[in-house]
Coordinates of C-alpha atoms in Angstrom, one line a residue:
X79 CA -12.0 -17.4 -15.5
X80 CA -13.2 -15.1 -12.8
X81 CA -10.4 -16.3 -10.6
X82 CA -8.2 -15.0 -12.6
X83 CA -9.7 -11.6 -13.7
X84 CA -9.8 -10.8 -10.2
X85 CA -6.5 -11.6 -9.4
X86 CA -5.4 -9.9 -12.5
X87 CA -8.1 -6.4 -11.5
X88 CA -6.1 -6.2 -8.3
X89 CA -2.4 -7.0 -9.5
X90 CA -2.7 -4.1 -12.1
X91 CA -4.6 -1.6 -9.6
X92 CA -2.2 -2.1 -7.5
X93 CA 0.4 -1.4 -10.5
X94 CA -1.0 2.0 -11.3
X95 CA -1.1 2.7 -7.9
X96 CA 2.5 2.2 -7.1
X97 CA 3.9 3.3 -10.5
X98 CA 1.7 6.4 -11.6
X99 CA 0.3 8.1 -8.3
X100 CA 2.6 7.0 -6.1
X101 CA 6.0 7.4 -8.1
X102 CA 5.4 8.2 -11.4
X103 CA 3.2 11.6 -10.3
X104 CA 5.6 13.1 -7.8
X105 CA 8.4 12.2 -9.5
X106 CA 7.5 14.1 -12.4
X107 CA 6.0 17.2 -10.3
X108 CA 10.1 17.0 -8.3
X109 CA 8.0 15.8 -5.1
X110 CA 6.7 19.2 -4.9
X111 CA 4.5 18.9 -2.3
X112 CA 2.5 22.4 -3.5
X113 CA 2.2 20.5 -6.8
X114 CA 0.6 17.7 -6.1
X115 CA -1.7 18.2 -3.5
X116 CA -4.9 18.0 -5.7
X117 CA -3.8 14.4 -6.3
X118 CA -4.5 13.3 -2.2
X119 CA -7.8 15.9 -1.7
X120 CA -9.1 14.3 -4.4
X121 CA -8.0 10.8 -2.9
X122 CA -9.6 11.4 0.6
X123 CA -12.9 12.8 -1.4
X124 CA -12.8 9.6 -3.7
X125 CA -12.3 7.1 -0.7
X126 CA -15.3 8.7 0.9
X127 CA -17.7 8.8 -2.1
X128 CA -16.7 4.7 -2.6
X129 CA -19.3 4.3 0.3
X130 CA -21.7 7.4 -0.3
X131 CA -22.7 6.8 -3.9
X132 CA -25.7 4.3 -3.9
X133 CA -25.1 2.1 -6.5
X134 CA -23.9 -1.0 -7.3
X135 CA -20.1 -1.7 -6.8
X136 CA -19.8 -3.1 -10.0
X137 CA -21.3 0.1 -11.6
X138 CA -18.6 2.4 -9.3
X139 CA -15.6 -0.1 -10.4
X140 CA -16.6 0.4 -14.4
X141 CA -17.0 4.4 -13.4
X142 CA -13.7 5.3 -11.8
X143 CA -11.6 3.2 -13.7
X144 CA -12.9 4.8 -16.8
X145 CA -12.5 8.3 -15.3
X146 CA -9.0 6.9 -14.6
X147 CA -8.3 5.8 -18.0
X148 CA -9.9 8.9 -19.5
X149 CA -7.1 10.9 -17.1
X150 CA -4.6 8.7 -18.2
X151 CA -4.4 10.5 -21.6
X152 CA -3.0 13.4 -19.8
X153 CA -0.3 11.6 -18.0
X154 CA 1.6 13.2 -16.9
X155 CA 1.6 16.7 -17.0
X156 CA -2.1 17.1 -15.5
X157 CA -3.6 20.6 -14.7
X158 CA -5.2 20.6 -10.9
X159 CA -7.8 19.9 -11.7
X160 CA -7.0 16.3 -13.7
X161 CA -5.0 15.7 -10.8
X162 CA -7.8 16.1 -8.4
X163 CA -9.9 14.0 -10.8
X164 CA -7.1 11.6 -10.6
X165 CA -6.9 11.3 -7.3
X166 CA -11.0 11.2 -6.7
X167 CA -10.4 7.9 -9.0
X168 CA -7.7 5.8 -7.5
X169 CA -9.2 7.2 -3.6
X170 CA -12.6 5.7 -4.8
X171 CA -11.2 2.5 -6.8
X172 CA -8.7 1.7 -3.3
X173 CA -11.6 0.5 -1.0
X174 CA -13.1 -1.0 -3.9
X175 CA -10.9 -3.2 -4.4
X176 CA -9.8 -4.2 -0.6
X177 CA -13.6 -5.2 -0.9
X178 CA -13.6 -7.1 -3.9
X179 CA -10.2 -9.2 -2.4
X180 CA -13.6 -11.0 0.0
X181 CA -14.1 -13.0 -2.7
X182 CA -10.1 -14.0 -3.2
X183 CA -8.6 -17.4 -2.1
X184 CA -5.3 -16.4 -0.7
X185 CA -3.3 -18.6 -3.6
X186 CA -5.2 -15.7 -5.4
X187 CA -4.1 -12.7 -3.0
X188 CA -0.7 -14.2 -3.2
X189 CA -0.8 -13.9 -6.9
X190 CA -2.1 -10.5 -6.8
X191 CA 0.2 -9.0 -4.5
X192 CA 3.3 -11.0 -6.2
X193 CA 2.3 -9.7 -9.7
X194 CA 2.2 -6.0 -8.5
X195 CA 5.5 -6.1 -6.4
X196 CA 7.1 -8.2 -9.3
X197 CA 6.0 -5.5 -12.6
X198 CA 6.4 -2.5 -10.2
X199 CA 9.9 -3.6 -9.2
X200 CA 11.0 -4.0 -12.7
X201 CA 10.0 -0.8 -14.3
X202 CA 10.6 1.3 -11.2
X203 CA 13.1 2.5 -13.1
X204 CA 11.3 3.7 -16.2
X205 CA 11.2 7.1 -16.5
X206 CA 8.0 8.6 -14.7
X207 CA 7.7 11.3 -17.5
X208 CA 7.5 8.5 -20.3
X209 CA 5.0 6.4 -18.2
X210 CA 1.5 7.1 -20.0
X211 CA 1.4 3.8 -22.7
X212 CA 2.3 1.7 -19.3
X213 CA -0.6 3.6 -17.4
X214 CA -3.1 3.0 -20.2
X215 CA -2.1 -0.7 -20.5
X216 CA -2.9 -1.1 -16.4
X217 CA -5.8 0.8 -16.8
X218 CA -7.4 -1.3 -19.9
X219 CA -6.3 -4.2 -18.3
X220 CA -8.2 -3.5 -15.1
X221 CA -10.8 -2.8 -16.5
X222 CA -11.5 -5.3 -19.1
X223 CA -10.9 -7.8 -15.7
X224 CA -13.5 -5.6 -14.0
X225 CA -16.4 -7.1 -16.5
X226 CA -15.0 -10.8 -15.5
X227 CA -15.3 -10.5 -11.6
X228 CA -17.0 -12.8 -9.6
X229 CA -20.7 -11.9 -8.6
X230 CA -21.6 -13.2 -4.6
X231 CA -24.8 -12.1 -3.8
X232 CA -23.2 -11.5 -0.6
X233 CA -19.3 -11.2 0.1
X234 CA -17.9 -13.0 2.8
X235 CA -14.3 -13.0 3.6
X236 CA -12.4 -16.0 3.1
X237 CA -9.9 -15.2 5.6
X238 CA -9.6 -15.5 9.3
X239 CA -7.5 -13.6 10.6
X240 CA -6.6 -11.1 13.4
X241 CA -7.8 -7.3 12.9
X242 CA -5.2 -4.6 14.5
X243 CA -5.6 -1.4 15.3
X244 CA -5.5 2.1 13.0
X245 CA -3.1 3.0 14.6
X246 CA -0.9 0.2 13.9
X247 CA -1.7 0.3 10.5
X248 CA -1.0 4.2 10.3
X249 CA 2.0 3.8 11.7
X250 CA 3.4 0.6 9.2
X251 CA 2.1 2.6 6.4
X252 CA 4.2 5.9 7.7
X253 CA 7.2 4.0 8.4
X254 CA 7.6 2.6 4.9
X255 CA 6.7 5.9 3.2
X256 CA 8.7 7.9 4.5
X257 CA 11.8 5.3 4.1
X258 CA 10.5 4.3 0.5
X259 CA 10.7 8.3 -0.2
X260 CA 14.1 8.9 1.1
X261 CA 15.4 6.1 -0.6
X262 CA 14.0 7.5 -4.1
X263 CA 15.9 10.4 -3.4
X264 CA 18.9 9.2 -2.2
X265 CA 21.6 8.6 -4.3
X266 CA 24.4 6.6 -1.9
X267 CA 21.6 3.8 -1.5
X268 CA 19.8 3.8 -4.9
X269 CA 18.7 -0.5 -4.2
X270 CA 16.2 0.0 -6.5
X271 CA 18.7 1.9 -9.4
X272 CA 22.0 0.1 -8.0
X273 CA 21.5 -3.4 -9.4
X274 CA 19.6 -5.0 -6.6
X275 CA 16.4 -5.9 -8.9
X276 CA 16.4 -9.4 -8.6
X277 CA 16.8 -9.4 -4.6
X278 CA 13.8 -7.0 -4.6
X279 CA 11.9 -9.2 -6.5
X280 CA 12.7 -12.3 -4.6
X281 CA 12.4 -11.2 -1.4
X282 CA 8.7 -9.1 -2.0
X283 CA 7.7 -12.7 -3.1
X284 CA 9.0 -14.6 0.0
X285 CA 7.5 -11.6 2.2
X286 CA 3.9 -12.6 0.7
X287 CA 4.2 -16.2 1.3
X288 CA 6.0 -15.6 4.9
X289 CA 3.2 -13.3 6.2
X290 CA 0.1 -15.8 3.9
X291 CA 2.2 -19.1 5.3
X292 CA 2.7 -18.8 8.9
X293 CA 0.8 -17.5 11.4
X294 CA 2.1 -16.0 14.4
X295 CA -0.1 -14.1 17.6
X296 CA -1.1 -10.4 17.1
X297 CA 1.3 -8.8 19.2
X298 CA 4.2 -10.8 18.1
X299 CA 3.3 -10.0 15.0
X300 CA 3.6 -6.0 15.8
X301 CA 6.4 -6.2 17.2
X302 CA 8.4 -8.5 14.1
X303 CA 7.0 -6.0 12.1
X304 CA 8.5 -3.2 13.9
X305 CA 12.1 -4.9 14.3
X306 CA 11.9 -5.5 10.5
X307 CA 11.5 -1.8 10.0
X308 CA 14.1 -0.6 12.2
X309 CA 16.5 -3.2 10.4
X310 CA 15.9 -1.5 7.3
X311 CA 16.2 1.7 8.7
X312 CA 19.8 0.6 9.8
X313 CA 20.6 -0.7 6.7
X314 CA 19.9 2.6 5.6
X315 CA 21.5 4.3 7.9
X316 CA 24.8 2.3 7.6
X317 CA 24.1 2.5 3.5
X318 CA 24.5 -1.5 3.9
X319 CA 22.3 -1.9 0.2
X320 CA 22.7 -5.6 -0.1
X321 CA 20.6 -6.2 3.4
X322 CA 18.5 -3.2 2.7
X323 CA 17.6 -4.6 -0.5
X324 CA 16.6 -8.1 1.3
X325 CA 14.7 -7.2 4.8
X326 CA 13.2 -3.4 3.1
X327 CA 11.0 -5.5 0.6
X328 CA 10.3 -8.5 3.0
X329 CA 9.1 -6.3 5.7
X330 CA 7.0 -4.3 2.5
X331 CA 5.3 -7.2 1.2
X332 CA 4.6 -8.9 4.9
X333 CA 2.7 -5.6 6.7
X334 CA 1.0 -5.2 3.7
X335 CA -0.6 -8.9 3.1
X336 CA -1.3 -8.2 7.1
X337 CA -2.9 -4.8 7.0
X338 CA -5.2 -6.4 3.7
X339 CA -5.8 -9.7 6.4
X340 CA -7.5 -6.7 8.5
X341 CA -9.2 -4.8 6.4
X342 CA -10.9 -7.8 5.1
X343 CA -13.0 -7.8 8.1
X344 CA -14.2 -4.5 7.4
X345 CA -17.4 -3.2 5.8
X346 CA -17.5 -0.7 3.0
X347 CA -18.1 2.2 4.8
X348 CA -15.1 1.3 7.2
X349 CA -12.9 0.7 4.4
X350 CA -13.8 3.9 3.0
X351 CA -12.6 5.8 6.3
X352 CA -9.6 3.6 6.6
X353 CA -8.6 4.3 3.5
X354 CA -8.0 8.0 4.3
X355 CA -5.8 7.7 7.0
X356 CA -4.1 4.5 5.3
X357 CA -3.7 5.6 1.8
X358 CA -3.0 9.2 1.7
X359 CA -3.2 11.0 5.5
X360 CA -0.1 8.2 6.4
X361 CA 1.7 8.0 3.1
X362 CA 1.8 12.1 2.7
X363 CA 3.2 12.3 6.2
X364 CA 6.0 10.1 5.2
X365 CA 6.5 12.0 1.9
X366 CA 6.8 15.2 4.1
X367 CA 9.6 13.9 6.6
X368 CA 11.3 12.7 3.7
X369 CA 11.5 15.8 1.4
X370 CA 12.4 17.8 5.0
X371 CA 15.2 15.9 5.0
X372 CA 13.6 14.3 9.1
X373 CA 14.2 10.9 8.1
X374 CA 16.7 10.6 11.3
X375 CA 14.2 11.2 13.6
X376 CA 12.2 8.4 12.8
X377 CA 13.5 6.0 15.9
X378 CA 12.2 8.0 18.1
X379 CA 8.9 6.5 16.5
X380 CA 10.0 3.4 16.7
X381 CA 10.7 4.3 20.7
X382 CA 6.7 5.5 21.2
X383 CA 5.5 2.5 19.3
X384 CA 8.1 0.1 20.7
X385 CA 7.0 1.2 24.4
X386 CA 2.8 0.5 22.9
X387 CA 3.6 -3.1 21.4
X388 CA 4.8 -3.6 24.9
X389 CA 2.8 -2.0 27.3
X390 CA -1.0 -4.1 25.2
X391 CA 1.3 -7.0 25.4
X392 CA 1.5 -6.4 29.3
X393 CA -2.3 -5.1 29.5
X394 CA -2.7 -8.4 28.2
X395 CA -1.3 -10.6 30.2
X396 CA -2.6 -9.3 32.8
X397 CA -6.0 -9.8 31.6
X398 CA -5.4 -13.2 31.0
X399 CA -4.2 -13.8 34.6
X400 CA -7.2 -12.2 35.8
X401 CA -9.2 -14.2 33.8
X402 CA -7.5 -17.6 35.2
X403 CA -7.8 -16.5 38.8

């Protein structure tokens, strides 16, 4: 019964995340950046105080998701302040939860992640302003799972897996943000608005099992990540929906089950600071290139990065001969 409360605690989480503060919020507020910027201040201050409140997890879990659900009442026209009280919630509740997936079995991670991908895919096209009884329902539901969630002593990760770099993970994160907010805007490749659902669907599903399934070395893994993203920024590019619609949410769910692989390795106190430059520092960049219209500028990135995946891979090598001789 645990099991499944915890997969449940994250797939919803992760539901409020992506349909409230990430779409349902700056939707509503016309991706006004001046609007909303209460909602990530208070998300870097939440993320910190995850780590610098002493007192049990379990206790900071029942805390912010009640300050969440208390918040949620207001959805969605909040004042600054309830947005800055929103966003000290879901920035405290983020690392939380990275550090409560320890005690996940990946059949339960895949679960997780599937669920999300799968409800938030299906009412992506609800509209934000009429969100609140769907907020409240993610939020109960969380938190009633939150009573039921396994209790280690001490929390091991079952996972073994490589850890990469912040900036690696910074830069995946960016990537899809700033291509995720573009497309949200863009009416000549609506995939998510222009009947493409169920290939959304399918293909965030396959991306979990491809990146929880096979196992492939660290830098090969970098750079597939990277091709996949400059595929979807073709796609987009040519307006080619169909693909778009195929590789965007593959490459989605597969960076994201192997940025969660890394964290995992991480205490709470590194989670905390990752968090900030992962969840909001990363994800507002990419909100800011979109709505200033930069999105064509972006392979450049993929240049700098291409020439970094590269260049370790070579640092590497030659590391290894060195080692041999």
């Amino acid at each position: 019964m645990s099991k499944i409360a915890l997969t449940l605690f994250i797939a919803f989480e992760l539901c409020y995340y992506l349909l409230i503060a990430q779409t349902g919020i700056v939707e509503y507020f016309g991706s006004n950046i001046f609007l909303i910027a209460f909602l990530p201040i208070g998300g870097i201050i939440g993320s910190l105080l995850s780590y610098y409140i002493k007192i049990p997890n379990q206790q900071k879990i029942t805390i912010f998701l009640s300050m969440q659900l208390f918040l949620t009442f207001f959805y969605p026209s909040f004042t600054n302040l309830e947005l800055f009280l929103l966003g000290i919630s879901v920035g405290a509740l983020a690392p939380l939860l990275i550090n409560e997936l320890k005690k996940a079995s990946i059949i339960e991670l895949g679960f997780a992640l599937s669920i999300s991908y799968g409800v938030g895919t299906l009412l992506f096209n609800y509209d934000s302003s009429k969100r609140e009884y769907i907020a409240i329902a993610f939020t109960l539901t969380a938190l009633l799972c939150s009573t039921q969630l396994p209790k280690l002593k001490e929390i091991k990760s079952n996972f073994n897996f490589e850890s990469y770099s912040l900036f690696i993970m910074v830069l995946w994160i960016f990537l899809d943000s700033a291509l995720f907010e573009t497309l949200s805007r863009d009416i000549n490749v609506p995939i998510w608005r222009g009947g493409y659902t169920f290939e959304i669907v399918v293909f965030h599903v396959i991306g979990v099992i491809a990146a929880l399934k096979f196992k492939i070395q660290k830098l090969e893994k970098e750079l597939f990540i990277v091709i996949l993203f400059a595929l979807s920024y073709l796609f987009y590019f040519l307006q080619e929906a169909l693909l778009l619609s195929i590789v965007y949410p593959f490459v989605i769910s597969y960076y994201n089950v192997t940025i969660l692989q890394s964290l995992l390795k991480r205490d709470l106190k590194s989670l905390a600071f990752y968090m900030v430059f992962i969840g909001w520092v990363a994800s507002g960049a990419g909100l800011f290139v979109a709505l200033e219209n930069f999105t064509l500028f972006v392979p450049i990135i993929f240049l700098i990065s291409l020439i970094k995946i590269l260049s370790s891979q070579e640092e590497n090598q030659s590391k290894e001969k060195e080692c041999l001789n």
